[in-house]
PDB file of C-alpha atoms in Angstrom:
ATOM      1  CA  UNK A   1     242.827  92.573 -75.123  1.00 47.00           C
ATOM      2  CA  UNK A   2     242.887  95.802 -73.298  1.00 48.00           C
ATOM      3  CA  UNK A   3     242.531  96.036 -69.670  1.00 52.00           C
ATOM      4  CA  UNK A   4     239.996  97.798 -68.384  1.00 47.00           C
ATOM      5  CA  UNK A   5     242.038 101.353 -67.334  1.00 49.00           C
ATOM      6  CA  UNK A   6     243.706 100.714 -70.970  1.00 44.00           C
ATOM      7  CA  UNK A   7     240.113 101.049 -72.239  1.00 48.00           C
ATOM      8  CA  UNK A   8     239.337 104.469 -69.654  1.00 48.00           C
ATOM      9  CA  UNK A   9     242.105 105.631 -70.543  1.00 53.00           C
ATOM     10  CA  UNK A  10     241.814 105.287 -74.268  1.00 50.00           C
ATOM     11  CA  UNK A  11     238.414 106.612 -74.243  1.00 43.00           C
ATOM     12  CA  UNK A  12     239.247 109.521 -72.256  1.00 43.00           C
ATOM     13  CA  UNK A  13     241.525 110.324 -74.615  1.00 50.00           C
ATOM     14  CA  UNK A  14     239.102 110.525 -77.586  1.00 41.00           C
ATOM     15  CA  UNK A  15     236.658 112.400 -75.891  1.00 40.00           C
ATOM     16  CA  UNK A  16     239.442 115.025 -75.047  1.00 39.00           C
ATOM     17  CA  UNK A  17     240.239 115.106 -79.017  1.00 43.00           C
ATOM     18  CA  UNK A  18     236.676 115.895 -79.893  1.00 40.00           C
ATOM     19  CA  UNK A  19     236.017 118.548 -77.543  1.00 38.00           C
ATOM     20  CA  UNK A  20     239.374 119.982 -78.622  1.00 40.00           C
ATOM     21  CA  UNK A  21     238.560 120.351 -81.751  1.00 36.00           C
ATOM     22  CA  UNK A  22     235.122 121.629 -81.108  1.00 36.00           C
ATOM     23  CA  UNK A  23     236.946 124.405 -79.157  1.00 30.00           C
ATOM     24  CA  UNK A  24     239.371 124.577 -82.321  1.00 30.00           C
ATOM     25  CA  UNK A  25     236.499 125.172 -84.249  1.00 33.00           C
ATOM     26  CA  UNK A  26     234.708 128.266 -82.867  1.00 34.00           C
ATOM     27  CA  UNK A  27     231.443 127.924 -84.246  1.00 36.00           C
ATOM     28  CA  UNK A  28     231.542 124.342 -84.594  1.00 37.00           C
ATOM     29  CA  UNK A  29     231.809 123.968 -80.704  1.00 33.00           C
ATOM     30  CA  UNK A  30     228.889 125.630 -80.204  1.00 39.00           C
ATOM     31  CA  UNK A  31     227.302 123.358 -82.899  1.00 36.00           C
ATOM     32  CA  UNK A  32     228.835 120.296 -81.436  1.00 36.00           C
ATOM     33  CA  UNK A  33     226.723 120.485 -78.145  1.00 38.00           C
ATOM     34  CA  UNK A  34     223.343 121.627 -80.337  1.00 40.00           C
ATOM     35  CA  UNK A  35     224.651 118.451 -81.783  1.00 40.00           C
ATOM     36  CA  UNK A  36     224.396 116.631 -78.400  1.00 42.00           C
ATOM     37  CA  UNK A  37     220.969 118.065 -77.500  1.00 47.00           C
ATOM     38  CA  UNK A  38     218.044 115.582 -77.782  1.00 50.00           C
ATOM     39  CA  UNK A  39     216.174 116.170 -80.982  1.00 59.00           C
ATOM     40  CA  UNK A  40     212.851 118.426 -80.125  1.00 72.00           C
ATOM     41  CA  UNK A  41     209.241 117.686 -79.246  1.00 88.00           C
ATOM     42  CA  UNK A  42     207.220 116.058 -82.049  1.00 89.00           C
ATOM     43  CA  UNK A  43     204.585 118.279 -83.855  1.00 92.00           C
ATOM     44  CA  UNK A  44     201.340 118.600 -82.332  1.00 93.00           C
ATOM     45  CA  UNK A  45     198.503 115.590 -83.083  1.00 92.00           C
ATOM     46  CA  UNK A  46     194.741 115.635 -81.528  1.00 90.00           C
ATOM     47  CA  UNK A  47     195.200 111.902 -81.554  1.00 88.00           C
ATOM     48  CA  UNK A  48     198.347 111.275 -79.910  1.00 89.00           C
ATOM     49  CA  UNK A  49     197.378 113.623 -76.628  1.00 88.00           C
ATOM     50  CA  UNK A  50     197.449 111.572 -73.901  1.00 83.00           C
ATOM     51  CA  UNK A  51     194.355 112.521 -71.370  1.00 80.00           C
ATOM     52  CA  UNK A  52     194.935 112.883 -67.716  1.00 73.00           C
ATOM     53  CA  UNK A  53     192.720 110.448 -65.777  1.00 67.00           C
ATOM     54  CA  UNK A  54     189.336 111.478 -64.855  1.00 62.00           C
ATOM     55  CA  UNK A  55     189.450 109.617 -61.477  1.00 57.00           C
ATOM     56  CA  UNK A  56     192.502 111.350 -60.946  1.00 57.00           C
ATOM     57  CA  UNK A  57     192.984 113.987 -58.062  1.00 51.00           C
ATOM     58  CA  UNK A  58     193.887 117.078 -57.585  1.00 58.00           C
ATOM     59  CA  UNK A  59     195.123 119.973 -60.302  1.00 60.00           C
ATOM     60  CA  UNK A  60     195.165 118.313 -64.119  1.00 68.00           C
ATOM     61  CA  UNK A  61     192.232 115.752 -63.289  1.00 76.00           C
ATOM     62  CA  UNK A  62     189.391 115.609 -66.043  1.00 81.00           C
ATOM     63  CA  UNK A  63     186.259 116.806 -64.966  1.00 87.00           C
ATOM     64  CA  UNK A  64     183.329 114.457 -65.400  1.00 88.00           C
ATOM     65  CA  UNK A  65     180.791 116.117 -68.864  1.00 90.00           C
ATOM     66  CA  UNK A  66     178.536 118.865 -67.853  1.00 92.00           C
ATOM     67  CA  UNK A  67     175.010 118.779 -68.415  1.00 91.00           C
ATOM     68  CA  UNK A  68     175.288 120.781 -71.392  1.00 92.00           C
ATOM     69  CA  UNK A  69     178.098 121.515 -73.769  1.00 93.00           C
ATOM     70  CA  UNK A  70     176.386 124.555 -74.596  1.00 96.00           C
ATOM     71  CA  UNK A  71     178.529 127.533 -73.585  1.00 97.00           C
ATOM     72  CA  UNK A  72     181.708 128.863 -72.639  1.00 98.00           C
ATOM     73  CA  UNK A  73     184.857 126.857 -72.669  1.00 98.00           C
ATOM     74  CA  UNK A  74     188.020 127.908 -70.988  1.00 98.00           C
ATOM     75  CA  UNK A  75     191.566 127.090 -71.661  1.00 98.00           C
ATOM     76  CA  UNK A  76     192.687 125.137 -68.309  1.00 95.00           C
ATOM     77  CA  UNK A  77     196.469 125.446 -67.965  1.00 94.00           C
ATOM     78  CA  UNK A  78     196.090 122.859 -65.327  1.00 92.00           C
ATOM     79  CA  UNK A  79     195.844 120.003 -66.971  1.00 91.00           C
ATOM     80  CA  UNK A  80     198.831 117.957 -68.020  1.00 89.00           C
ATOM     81  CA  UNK A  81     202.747 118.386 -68.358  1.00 90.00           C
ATOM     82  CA  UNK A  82     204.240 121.440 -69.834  1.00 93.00           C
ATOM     83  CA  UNK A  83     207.700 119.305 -69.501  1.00 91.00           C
ATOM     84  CA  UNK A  84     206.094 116.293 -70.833  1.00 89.00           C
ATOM     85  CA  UNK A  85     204.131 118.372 -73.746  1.00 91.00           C
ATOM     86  CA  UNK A  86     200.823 117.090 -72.296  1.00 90.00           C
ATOM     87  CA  UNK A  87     199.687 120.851 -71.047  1.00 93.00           C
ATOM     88  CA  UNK A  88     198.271 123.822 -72.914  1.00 97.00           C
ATOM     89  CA  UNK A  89     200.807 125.578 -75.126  1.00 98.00           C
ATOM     90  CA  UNK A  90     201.416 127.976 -78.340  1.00 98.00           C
ATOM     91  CA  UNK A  91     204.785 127.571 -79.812  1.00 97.00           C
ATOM     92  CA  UNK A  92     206.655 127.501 -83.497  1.00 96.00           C
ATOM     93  CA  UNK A  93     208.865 125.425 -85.515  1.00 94.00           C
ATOM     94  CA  UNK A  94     211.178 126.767 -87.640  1.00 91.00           C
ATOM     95  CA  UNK A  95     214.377 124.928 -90.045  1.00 86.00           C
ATOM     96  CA  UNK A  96     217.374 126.082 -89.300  1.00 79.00           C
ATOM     97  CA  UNK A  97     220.867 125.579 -90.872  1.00 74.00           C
ATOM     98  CA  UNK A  98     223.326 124.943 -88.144  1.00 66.00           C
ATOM     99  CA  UNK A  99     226.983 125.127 -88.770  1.00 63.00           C
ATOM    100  CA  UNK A 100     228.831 121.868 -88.960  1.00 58.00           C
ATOM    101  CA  UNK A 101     225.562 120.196 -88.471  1.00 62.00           C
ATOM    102  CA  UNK A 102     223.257 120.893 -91.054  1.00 64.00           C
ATOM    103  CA  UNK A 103     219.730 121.256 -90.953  1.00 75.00           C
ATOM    104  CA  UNK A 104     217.775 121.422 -87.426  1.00 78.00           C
ATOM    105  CA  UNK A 105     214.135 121.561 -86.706  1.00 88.00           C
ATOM    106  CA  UNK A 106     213.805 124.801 -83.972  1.00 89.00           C
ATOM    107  CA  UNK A 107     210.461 124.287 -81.152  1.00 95.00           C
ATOM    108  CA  UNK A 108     209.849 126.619 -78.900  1.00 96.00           C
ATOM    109  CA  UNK A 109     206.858 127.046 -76.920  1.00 98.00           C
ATOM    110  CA  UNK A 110     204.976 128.807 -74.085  1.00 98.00           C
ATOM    111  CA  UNK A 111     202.632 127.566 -71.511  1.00 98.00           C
ATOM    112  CA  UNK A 112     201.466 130.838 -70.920  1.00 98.00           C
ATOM    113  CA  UNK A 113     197.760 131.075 -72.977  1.00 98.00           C
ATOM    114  CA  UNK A 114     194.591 131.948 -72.039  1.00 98.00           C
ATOM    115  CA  UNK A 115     191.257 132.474 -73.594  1.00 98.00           C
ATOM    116  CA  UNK A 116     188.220 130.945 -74.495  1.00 98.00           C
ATOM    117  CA  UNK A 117     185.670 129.387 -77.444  1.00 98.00           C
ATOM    118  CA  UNK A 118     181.922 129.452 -77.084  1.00 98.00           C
ATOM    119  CA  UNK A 119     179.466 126.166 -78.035  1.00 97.00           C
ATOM    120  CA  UNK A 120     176.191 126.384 -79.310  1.00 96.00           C
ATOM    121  CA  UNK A 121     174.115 123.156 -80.341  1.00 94.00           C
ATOM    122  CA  UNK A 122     177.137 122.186 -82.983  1.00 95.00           C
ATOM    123  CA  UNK A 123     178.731 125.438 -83.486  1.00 97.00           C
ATOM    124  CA  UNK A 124     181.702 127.154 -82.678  1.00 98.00           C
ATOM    125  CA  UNK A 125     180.780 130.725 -82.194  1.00 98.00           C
ATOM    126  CA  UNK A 126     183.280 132.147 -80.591  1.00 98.00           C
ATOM    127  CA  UNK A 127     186.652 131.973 -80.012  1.00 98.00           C
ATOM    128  CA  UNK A 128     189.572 134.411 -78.279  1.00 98.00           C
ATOM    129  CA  UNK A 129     193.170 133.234 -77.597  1.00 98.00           C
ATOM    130  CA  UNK A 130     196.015 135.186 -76.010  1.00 98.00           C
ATOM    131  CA  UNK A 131     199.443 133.775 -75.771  1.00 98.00           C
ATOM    132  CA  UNK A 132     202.525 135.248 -73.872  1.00 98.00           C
ATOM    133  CA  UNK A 133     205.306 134.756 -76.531  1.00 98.00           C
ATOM    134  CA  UNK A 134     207.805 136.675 -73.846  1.00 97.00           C
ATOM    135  CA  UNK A 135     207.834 133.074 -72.241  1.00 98.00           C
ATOM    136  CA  UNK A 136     208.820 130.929 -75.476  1.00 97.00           C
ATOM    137  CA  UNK A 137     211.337 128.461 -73.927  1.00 96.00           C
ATOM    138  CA  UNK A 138     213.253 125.746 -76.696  1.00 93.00           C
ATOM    139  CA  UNK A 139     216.193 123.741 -75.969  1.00 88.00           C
ATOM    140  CA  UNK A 140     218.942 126.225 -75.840  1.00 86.00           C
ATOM    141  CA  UNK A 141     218.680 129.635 -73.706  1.00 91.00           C
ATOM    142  CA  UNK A 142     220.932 131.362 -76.298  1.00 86.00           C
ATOM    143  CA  UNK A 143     218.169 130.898 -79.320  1.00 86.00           C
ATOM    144  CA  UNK A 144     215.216 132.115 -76.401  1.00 92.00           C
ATOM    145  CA  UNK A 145     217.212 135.115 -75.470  1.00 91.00           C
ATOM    146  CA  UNK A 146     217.780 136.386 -79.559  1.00 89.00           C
ATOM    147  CA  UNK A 147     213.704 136.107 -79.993  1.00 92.00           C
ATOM    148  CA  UNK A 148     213.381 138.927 -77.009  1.00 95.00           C
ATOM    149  CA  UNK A 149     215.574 141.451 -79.541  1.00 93.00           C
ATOM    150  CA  UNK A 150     215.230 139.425 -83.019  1.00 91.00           C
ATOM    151  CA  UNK A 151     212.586 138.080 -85.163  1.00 91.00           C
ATOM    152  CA  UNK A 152     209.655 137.824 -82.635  1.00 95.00           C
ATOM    153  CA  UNK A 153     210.903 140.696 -80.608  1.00 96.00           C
ATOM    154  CA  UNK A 154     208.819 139.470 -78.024  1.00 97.00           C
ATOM    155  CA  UNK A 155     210.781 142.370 -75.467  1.00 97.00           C
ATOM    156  CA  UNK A 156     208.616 144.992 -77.944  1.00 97.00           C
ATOM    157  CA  UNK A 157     205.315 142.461 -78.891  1.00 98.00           C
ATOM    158  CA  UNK A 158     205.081 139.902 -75.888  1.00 98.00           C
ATOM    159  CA  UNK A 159     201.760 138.438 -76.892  1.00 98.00           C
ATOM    160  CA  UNK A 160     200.270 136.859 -79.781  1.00 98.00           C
ATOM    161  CA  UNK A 161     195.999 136.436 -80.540  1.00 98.00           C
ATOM    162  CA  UNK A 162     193.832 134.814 -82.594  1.00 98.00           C
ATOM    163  CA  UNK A 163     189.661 136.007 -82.625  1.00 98.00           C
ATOM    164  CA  UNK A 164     187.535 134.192 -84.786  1.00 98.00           C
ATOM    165  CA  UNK A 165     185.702 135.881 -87.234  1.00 98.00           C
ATOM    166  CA  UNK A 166     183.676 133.332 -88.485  1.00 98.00           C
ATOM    167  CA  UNK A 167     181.097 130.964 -86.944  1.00 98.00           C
ATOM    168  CA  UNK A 168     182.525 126.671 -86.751  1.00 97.00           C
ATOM    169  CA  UNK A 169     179.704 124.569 -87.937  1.00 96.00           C
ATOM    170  CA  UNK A 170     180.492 120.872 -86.926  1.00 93.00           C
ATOM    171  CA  UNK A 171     177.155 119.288 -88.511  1.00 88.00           C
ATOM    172  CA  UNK A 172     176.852 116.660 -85.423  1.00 88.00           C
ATOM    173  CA  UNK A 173     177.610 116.491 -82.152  1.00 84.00           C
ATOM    174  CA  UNK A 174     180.944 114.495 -81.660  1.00 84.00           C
ATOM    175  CA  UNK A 175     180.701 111.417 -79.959  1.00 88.00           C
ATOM    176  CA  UNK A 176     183.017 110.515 -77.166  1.00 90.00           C
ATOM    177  CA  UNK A 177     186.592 110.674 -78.113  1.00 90.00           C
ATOM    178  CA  UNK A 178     186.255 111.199 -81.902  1.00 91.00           C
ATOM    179  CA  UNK A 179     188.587 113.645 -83.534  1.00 93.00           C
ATOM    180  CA  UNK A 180     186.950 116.079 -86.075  1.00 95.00           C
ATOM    181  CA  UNK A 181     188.816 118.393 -87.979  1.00 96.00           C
ATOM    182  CA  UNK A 182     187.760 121.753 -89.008  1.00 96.00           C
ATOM    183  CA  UNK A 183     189.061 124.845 -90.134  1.00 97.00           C
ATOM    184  CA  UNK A 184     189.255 128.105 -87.955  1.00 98.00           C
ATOM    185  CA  UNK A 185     188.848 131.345 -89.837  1.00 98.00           C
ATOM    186  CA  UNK A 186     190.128 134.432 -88.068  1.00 98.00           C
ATOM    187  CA  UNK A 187     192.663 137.419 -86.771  1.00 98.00           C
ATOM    188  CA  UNK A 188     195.475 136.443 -85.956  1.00 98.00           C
ATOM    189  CA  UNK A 189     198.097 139.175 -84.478  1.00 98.00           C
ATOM    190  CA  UNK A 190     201.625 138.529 -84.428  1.00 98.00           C
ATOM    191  CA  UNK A 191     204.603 140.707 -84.126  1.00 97.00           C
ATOM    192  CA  UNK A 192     201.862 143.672 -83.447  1.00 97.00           C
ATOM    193  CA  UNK A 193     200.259 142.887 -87.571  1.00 98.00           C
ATOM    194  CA  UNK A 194     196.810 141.673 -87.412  1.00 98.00           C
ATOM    195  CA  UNK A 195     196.145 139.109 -90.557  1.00 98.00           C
ATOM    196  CA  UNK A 196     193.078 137.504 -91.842  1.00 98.00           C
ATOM    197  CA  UNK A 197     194.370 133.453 -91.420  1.00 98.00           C
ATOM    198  CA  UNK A 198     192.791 130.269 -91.727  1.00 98.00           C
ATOM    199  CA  UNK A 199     194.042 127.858 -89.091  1.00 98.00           C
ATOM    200  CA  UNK A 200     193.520 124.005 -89.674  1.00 97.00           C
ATOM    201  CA  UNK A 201     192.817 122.162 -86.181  1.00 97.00           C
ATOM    202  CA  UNK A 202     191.649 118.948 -85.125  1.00 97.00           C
ATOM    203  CA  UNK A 203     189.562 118.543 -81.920  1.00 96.00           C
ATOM    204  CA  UNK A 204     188.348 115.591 -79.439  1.00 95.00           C
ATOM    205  CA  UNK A 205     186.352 115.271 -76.327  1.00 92.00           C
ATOM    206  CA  UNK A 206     187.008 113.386 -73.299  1.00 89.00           C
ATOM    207  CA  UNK A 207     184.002 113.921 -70.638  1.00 89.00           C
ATOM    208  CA  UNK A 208     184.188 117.484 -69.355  1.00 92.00           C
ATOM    209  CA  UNK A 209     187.993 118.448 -71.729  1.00 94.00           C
ATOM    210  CA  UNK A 210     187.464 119.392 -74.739  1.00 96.00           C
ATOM    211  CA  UNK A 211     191.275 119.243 -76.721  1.00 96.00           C
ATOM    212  CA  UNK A 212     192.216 121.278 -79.689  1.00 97.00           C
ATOM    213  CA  UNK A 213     195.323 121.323 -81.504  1.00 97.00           C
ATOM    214  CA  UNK A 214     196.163 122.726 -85.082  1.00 97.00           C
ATOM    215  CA  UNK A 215     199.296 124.238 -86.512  1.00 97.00           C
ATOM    216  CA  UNK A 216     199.739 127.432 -89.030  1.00 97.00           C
ATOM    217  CA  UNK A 217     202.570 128.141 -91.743  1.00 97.00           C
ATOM    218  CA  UNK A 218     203.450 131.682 -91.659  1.00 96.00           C
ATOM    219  CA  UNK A 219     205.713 133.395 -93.664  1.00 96.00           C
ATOM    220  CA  UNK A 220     207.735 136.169 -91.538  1.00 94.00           C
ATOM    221  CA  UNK A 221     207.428 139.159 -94.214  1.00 95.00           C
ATOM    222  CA  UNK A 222     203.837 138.674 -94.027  1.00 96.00           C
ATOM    223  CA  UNK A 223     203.851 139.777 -90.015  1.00 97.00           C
ATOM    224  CA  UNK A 224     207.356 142.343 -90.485  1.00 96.00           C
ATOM    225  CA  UNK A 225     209.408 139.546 -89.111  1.00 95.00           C
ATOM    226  CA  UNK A 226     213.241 139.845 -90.375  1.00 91.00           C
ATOM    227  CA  UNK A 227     215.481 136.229 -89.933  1.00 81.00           C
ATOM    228  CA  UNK A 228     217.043 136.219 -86.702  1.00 75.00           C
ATOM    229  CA  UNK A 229     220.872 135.877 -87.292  1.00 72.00           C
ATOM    230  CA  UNK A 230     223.285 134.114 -84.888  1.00 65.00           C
ATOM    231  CA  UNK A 231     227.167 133.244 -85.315  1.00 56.00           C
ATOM    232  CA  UNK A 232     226.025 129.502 -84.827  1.00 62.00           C
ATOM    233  CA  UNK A 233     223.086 129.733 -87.180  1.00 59.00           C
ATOM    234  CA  UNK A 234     224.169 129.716 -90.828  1.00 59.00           C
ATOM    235  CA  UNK A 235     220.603 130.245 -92.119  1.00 69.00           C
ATOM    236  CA  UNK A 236     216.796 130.191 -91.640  1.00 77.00           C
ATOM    237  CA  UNK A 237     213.863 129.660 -93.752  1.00 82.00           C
ATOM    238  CA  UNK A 238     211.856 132.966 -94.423  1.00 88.00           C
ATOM    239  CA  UNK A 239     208.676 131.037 -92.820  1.00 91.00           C
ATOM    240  CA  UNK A 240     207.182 128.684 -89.741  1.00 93.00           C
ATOM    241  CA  UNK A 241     205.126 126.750 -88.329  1.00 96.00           C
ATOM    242  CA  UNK A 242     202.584 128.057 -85.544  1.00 97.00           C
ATOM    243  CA  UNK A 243     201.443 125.374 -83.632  1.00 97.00           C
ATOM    244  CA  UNK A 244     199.033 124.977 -80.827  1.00 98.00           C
ATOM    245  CA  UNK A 245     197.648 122.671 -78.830  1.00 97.00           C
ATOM    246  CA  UNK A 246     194.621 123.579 -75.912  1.00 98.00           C
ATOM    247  CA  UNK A 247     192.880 122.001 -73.307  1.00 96.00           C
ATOM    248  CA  UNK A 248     189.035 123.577 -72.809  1.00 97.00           C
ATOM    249  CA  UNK A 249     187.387 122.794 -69.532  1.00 96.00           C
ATOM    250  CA  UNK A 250     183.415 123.802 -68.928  1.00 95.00           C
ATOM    251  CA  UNK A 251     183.467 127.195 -67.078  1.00 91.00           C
TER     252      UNK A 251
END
């Protein structure tokens, strides 16, 4: 048996060797500590949100139900954990081919939305969202920093809207804490192109919160995005994922 600064020593001696030949490597370096990172958030899912606690006080607490659902809802950025992915965000996901690595699911995402949807009996008839894409934040600064001059060129078209264009009939009322899903027909502009989308989302109520998510495939061309390119990204599919996921309080 070893003893244990055998053993240190040993395995001090290995990790040298790796990060050696990570330097070695160029590219692969850089891949090596994308490598390291802890894998990204999950995609978004009405079901799994967890709900603040109405009792709860202070910013992020549920408000008890109004008397009416009947009008305007606002997106409250104050409830939940933009850290914990429990807040109000638009983001993407996007594959990308990393070198030395292999494929690698991209999320980035922005806490930064406002805007509002309007209730009548049981339907949607309104609804305006505005997102600040210039505030996209993923797990590595160098990927956030390309999207300001690449692909998004979010230094030339920081935001991102959807308006709907068509009335939501839900058919009943939703009863406490049952998810519906529905689809959203609208225009949405990205990348400063306004397209005619349909938008899948899923939706709940909790006493006064009303929580939306849904998530979008979009293929770049369709919006004038070109592939971002980076010396540590081999490739990336010509399309994404939108996803969003919104907390509405009574205003």
């Amino acid at each position: 048996m070893w003893s244990p600064a055998v053993s240190r020593q040993l395995l001090l001696r290995i990790v040298l060797s790796l990060v050696g030949l990570g330097i070695l490597g160029g590219a692969g370096y850089g891949a090596w500590i994308l490598f390291l990172q802890p894998a990204g958030p999950a995609a978004v899912n009405v079901s799994t949100v967890p709900i603040p606690s109405i009792s709860a006080s202070g910013a992020g607490a549920v408000p008890t139900a109004p008397a009416s659902f009947d009008g305007t809802w606002k997106v409250d950025t104050s409830i939940g954990s933009f850290a914990a992915s429990t807040s109000s965000f638009v983001g993407y996901r996007v594959q990308e081919q990393l070198a030395s690595i292999g494929a690698h699911t991209a999320v980035g995402r922005t806490p930064d939305v406002s805007g509002t949807l309007t209730l009548q009996g049981t339907t949607v008839t309104a609804v305006e969202i505005t997102a600040n894409l210039g505030t996209l934040k993923s797990n590595d600064d160098r990927r956030d920093g390309q999207l300001h001059r690449q692909a998004l060129e979010t230094d030339r078209f920081p935001t991102a809207t959807f308006k709907l264009a068509q009335p939501i009939e839900l058919g009943t009322a939703p009863a406490e804490g049952q998810a519906v899903s529905v689809t959203a027909t609208g225009d949405l502009t990205l990348h400063g192109q306004t397209k005619s989308v349909q938008i899948p989302l899923q939706a709940k109520r909790t006493a006064g919160l009303i929580v939306v998510t849904g998530s979008l495939e979009v293929t770049f061309a369709d919006f004038g995005i070109a592939k971002p390119t980076s010396f540590l990204v081999l490739s990336v599919q010509d399309h994404g994922t939108l996803e969003l996921q919104l907390f509405f309080t009574h205003a």
